[in-house]
PDB file of C-alpha atoms in Angstrom:
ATOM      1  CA  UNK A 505       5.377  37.435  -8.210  1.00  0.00           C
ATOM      2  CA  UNK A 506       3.690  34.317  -6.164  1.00  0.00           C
ATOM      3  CA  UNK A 507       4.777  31.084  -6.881  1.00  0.00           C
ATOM      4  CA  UNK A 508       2.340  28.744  -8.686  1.00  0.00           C
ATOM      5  CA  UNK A 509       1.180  25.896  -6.423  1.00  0.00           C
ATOM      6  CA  UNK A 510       2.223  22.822  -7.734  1.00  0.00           C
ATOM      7  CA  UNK A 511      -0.766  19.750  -7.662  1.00  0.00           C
ATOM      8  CA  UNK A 512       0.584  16.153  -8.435  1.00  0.00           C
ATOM      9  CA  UNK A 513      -2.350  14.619 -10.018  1.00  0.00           C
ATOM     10  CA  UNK A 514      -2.045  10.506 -10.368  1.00  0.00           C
ATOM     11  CA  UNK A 515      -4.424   9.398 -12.698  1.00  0.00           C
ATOM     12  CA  UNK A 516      -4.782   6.367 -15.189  1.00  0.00           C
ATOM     13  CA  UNK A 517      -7.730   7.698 -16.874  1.00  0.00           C
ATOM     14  CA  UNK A 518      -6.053   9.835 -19.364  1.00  0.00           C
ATOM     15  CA  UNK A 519     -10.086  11.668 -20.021  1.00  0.00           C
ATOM     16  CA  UNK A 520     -10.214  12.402 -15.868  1.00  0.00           C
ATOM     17  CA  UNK A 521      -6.463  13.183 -16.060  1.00  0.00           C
ATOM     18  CA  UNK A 522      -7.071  15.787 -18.665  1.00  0.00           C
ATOM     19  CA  UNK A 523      -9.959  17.112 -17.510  1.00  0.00           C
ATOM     20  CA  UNK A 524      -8.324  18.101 -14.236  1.00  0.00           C
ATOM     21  CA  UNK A 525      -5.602  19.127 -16.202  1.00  0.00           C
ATOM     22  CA  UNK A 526      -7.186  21.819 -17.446  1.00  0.00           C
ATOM     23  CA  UNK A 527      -9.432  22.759 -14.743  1.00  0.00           C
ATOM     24  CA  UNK A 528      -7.118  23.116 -12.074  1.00  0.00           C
ATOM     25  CA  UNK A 529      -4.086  24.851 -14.824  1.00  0.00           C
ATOM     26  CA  UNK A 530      -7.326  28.151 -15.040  1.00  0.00           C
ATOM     27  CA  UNK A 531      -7.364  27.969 -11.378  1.00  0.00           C
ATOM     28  CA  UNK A 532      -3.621  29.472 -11.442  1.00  0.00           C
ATOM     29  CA  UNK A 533      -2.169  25.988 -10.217  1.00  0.00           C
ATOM     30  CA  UNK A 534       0.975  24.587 -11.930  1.00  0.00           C
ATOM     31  CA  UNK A 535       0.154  20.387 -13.123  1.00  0.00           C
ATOM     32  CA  UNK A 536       2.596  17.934 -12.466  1.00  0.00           C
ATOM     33  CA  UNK A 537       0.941  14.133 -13.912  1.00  0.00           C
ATOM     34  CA  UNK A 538       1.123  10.545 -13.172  1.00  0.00           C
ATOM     35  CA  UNK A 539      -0.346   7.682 -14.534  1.00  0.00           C
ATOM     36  CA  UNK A 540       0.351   4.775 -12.389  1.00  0.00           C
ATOM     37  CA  UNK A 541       1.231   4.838  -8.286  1.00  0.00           C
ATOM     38  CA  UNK A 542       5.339   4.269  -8.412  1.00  0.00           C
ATOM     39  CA  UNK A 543       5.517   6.685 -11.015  1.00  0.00           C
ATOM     40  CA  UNK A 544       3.455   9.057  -8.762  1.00  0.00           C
ATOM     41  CA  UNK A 545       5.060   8.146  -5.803  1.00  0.00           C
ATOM     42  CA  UNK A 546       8.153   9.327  -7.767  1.00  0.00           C
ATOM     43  CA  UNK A 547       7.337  12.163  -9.050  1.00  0.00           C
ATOM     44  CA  UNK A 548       6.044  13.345  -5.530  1.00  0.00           C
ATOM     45  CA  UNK A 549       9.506  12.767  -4.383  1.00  0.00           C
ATOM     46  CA  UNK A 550      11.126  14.657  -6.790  1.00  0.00           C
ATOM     47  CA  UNK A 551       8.520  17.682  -7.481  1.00  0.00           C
ATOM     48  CA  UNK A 552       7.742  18.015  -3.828  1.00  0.00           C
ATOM     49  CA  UNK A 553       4.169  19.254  -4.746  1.00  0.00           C
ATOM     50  CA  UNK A 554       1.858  21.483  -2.424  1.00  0.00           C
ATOM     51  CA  UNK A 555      -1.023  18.817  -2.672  1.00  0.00           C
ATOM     52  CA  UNK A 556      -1.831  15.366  -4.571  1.00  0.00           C
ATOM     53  CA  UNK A 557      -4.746  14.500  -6.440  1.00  0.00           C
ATOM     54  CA  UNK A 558      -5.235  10.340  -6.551  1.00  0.00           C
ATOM     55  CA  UNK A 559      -7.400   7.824  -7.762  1.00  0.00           C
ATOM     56  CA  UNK A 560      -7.393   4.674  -5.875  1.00  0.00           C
ATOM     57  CA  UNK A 561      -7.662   1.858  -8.501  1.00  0.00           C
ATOM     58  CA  UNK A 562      -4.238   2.679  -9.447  1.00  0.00           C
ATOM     59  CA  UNK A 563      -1.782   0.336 -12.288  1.00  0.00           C
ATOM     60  CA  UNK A 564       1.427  -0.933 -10.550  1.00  0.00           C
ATOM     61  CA  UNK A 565       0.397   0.083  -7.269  1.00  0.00           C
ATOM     62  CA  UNK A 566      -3.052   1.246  -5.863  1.00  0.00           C
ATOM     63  CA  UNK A 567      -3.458   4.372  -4.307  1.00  0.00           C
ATOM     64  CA  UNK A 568      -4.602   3.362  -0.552  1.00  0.00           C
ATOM     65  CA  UNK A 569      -0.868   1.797  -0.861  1.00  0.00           C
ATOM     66  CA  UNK A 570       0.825   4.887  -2.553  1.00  0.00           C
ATOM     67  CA  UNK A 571      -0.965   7.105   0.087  1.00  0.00           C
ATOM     68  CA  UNK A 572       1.041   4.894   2.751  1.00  0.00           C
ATOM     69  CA  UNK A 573       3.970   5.115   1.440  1.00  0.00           C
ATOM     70  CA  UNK A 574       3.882   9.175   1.287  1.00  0.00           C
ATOM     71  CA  UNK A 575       3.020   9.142   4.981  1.00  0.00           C
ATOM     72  CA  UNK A 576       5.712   7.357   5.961  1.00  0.00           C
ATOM     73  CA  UNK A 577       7.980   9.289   3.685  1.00  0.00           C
ATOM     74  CA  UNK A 578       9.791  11.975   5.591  1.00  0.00           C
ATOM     75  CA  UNK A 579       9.958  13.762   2.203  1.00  0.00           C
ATOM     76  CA  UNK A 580       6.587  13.499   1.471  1.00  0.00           C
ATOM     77  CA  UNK A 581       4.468  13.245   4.484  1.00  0.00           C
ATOM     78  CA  UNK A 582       3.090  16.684   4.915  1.00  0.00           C
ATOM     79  CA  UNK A 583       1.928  16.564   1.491  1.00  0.00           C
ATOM     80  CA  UNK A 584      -1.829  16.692   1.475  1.00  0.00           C
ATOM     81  CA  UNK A 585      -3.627  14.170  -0.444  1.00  0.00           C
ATOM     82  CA  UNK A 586      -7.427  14.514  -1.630  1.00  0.00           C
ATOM     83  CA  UNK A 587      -8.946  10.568  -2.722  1.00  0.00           C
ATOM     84  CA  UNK A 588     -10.594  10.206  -6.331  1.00  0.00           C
ATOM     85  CA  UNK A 589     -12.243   7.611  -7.063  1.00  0.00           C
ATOM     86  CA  UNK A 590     -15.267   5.515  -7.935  1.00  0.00           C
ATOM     87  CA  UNK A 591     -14.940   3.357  -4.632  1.00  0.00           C
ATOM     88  CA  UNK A 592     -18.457   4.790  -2.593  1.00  0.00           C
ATOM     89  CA  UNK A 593     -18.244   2.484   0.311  1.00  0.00           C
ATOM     90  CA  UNK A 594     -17.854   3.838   3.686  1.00  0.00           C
ATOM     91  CA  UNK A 595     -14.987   0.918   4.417  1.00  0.00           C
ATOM     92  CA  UNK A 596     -13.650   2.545   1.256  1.00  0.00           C
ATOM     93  CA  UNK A 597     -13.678   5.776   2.812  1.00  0.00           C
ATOM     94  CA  UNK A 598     -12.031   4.828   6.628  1.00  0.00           C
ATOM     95  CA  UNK A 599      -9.471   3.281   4.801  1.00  0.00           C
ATOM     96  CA  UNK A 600      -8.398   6.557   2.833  1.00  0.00           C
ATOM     97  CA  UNK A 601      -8.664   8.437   5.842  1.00  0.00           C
ATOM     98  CA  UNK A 602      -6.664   5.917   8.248  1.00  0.00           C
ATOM     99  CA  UNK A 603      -3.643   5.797   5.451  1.00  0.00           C
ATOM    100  CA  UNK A 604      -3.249   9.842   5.362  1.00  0.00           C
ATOM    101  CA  UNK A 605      -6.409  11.222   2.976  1.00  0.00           C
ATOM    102  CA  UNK A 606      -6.953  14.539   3.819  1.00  0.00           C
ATOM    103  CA  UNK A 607     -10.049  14.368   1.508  1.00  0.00           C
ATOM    104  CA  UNK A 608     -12.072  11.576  -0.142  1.00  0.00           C
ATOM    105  CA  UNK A 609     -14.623  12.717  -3.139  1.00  0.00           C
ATOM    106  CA  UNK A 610     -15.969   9.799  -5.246  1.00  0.00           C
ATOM    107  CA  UNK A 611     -16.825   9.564  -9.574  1.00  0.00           C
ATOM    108  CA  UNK A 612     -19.020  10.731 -10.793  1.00  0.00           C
ATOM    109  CA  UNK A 613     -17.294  14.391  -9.106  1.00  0.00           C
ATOM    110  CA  UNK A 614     -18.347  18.111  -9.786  1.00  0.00           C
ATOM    111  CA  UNK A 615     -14.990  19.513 -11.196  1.00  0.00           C
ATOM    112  CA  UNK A 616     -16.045  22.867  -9.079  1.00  0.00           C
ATOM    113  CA  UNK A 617     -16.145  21.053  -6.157  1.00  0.00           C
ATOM    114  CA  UNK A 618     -13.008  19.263  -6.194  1.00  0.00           C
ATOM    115  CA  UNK A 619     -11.389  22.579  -7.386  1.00  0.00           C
ATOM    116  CA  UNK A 620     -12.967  23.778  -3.977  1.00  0.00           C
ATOM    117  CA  UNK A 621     -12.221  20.761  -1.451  1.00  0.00           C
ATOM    118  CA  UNK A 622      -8.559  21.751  -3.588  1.00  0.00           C
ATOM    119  CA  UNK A 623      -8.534  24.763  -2.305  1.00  0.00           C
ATOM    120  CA  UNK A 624      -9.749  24.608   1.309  1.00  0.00           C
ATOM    121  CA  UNK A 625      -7.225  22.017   2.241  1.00  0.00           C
ATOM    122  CA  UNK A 626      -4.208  24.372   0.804  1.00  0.00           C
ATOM    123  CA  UNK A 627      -5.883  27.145   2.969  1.00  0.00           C
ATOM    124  CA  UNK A 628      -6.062  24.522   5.965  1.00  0.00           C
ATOM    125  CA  UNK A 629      -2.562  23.531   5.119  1.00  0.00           C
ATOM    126  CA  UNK A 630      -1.416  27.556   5.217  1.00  0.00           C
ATOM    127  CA  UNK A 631      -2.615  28.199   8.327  1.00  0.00           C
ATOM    128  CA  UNK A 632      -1.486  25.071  10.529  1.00  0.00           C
ATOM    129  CA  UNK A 633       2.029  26.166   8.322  1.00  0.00           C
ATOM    130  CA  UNK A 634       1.558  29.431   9.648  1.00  0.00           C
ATOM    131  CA  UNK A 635       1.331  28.882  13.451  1.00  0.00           C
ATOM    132  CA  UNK A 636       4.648  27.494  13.625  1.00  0.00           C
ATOM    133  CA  UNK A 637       6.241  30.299  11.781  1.00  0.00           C
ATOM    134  CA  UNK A 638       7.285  33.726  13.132  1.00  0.00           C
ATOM    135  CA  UNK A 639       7.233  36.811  11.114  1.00  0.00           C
ATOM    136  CA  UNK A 640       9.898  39.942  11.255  1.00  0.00           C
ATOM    137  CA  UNK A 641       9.738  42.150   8.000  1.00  0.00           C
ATOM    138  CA  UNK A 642      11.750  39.859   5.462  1.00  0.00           C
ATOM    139  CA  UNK A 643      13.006  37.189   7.834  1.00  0.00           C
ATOM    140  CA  UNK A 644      11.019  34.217   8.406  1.00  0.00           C
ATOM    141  CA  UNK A 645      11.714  31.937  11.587  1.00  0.00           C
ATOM    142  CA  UNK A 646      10.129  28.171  10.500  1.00  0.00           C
ATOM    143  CA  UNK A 647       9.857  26.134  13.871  1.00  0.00           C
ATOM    144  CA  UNK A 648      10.951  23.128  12.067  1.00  0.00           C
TER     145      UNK A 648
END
């Protein structure tokens, strides 16, 4: 049996936070939540997920910050992270991107396309994961 993928999703807007809740749990992906960025940042520690889902405007800590600190985490780095928020400016946007987004997608969002964008960067993810992996029946050789 294949192992869930696990999506961190750090959200104070318990409405967005459910909605994605639910959306992504039919997709076959296992929810962990957060509501503020050091409880996030926490849980992505401990839960080690396959790919976070953030808002920006964050309580305790905003997200551009949280994304930092995950970057610079060696626990945490690789973790893909995909930007939610209402912040539409391109300045917005370079900033997620020079911190570590892997995606940006702003509010108002189609719930089909995040579950998409979700989906092609865990593919992307896969294969870069992939080439530095070699393959003999049931033995796996990682690279790292």
């Amino acid at each position: 049996m294949l192992e869930k993928k696990k999506i961190l999703i750090i959200e104070d807007d318990k409405n967005i936070q459910k909605l994605l809740h639910i959306n992504l749990s039919q997709e076959g992906f296992q929810i962990i939540e957060a509501f503020d960025g050091i409880q996030g940042l926490t849980k992505a520690e401990e839960s080690k997920p396959d790919l976070i889902v953030m808002d920006i405007n964050l309580p305790k800590m905003k997200g551009i910050e949280v994304c930092r600190q995950l970057k610079i985490n060696r626990l945490t780095s690789k973790i893909p992270v995909i930007m939610l928020t209402v912040k539409k400016d391109e300045i917005d946007r370079v900033l997620g991107f020079e911190v570590g987004a892997d995606d940006y997608v702003t509010k108002p969002f189609s719930v089909r396309e995040l579950i998409l964008r979700v989906q092609a960067v865990l593919r992307r993810r896969k294969e870069e994961g992939n080439e530095a992996r070699l393959f003999a029946g049931e033995i796996t050789l990682d690279e790292s």
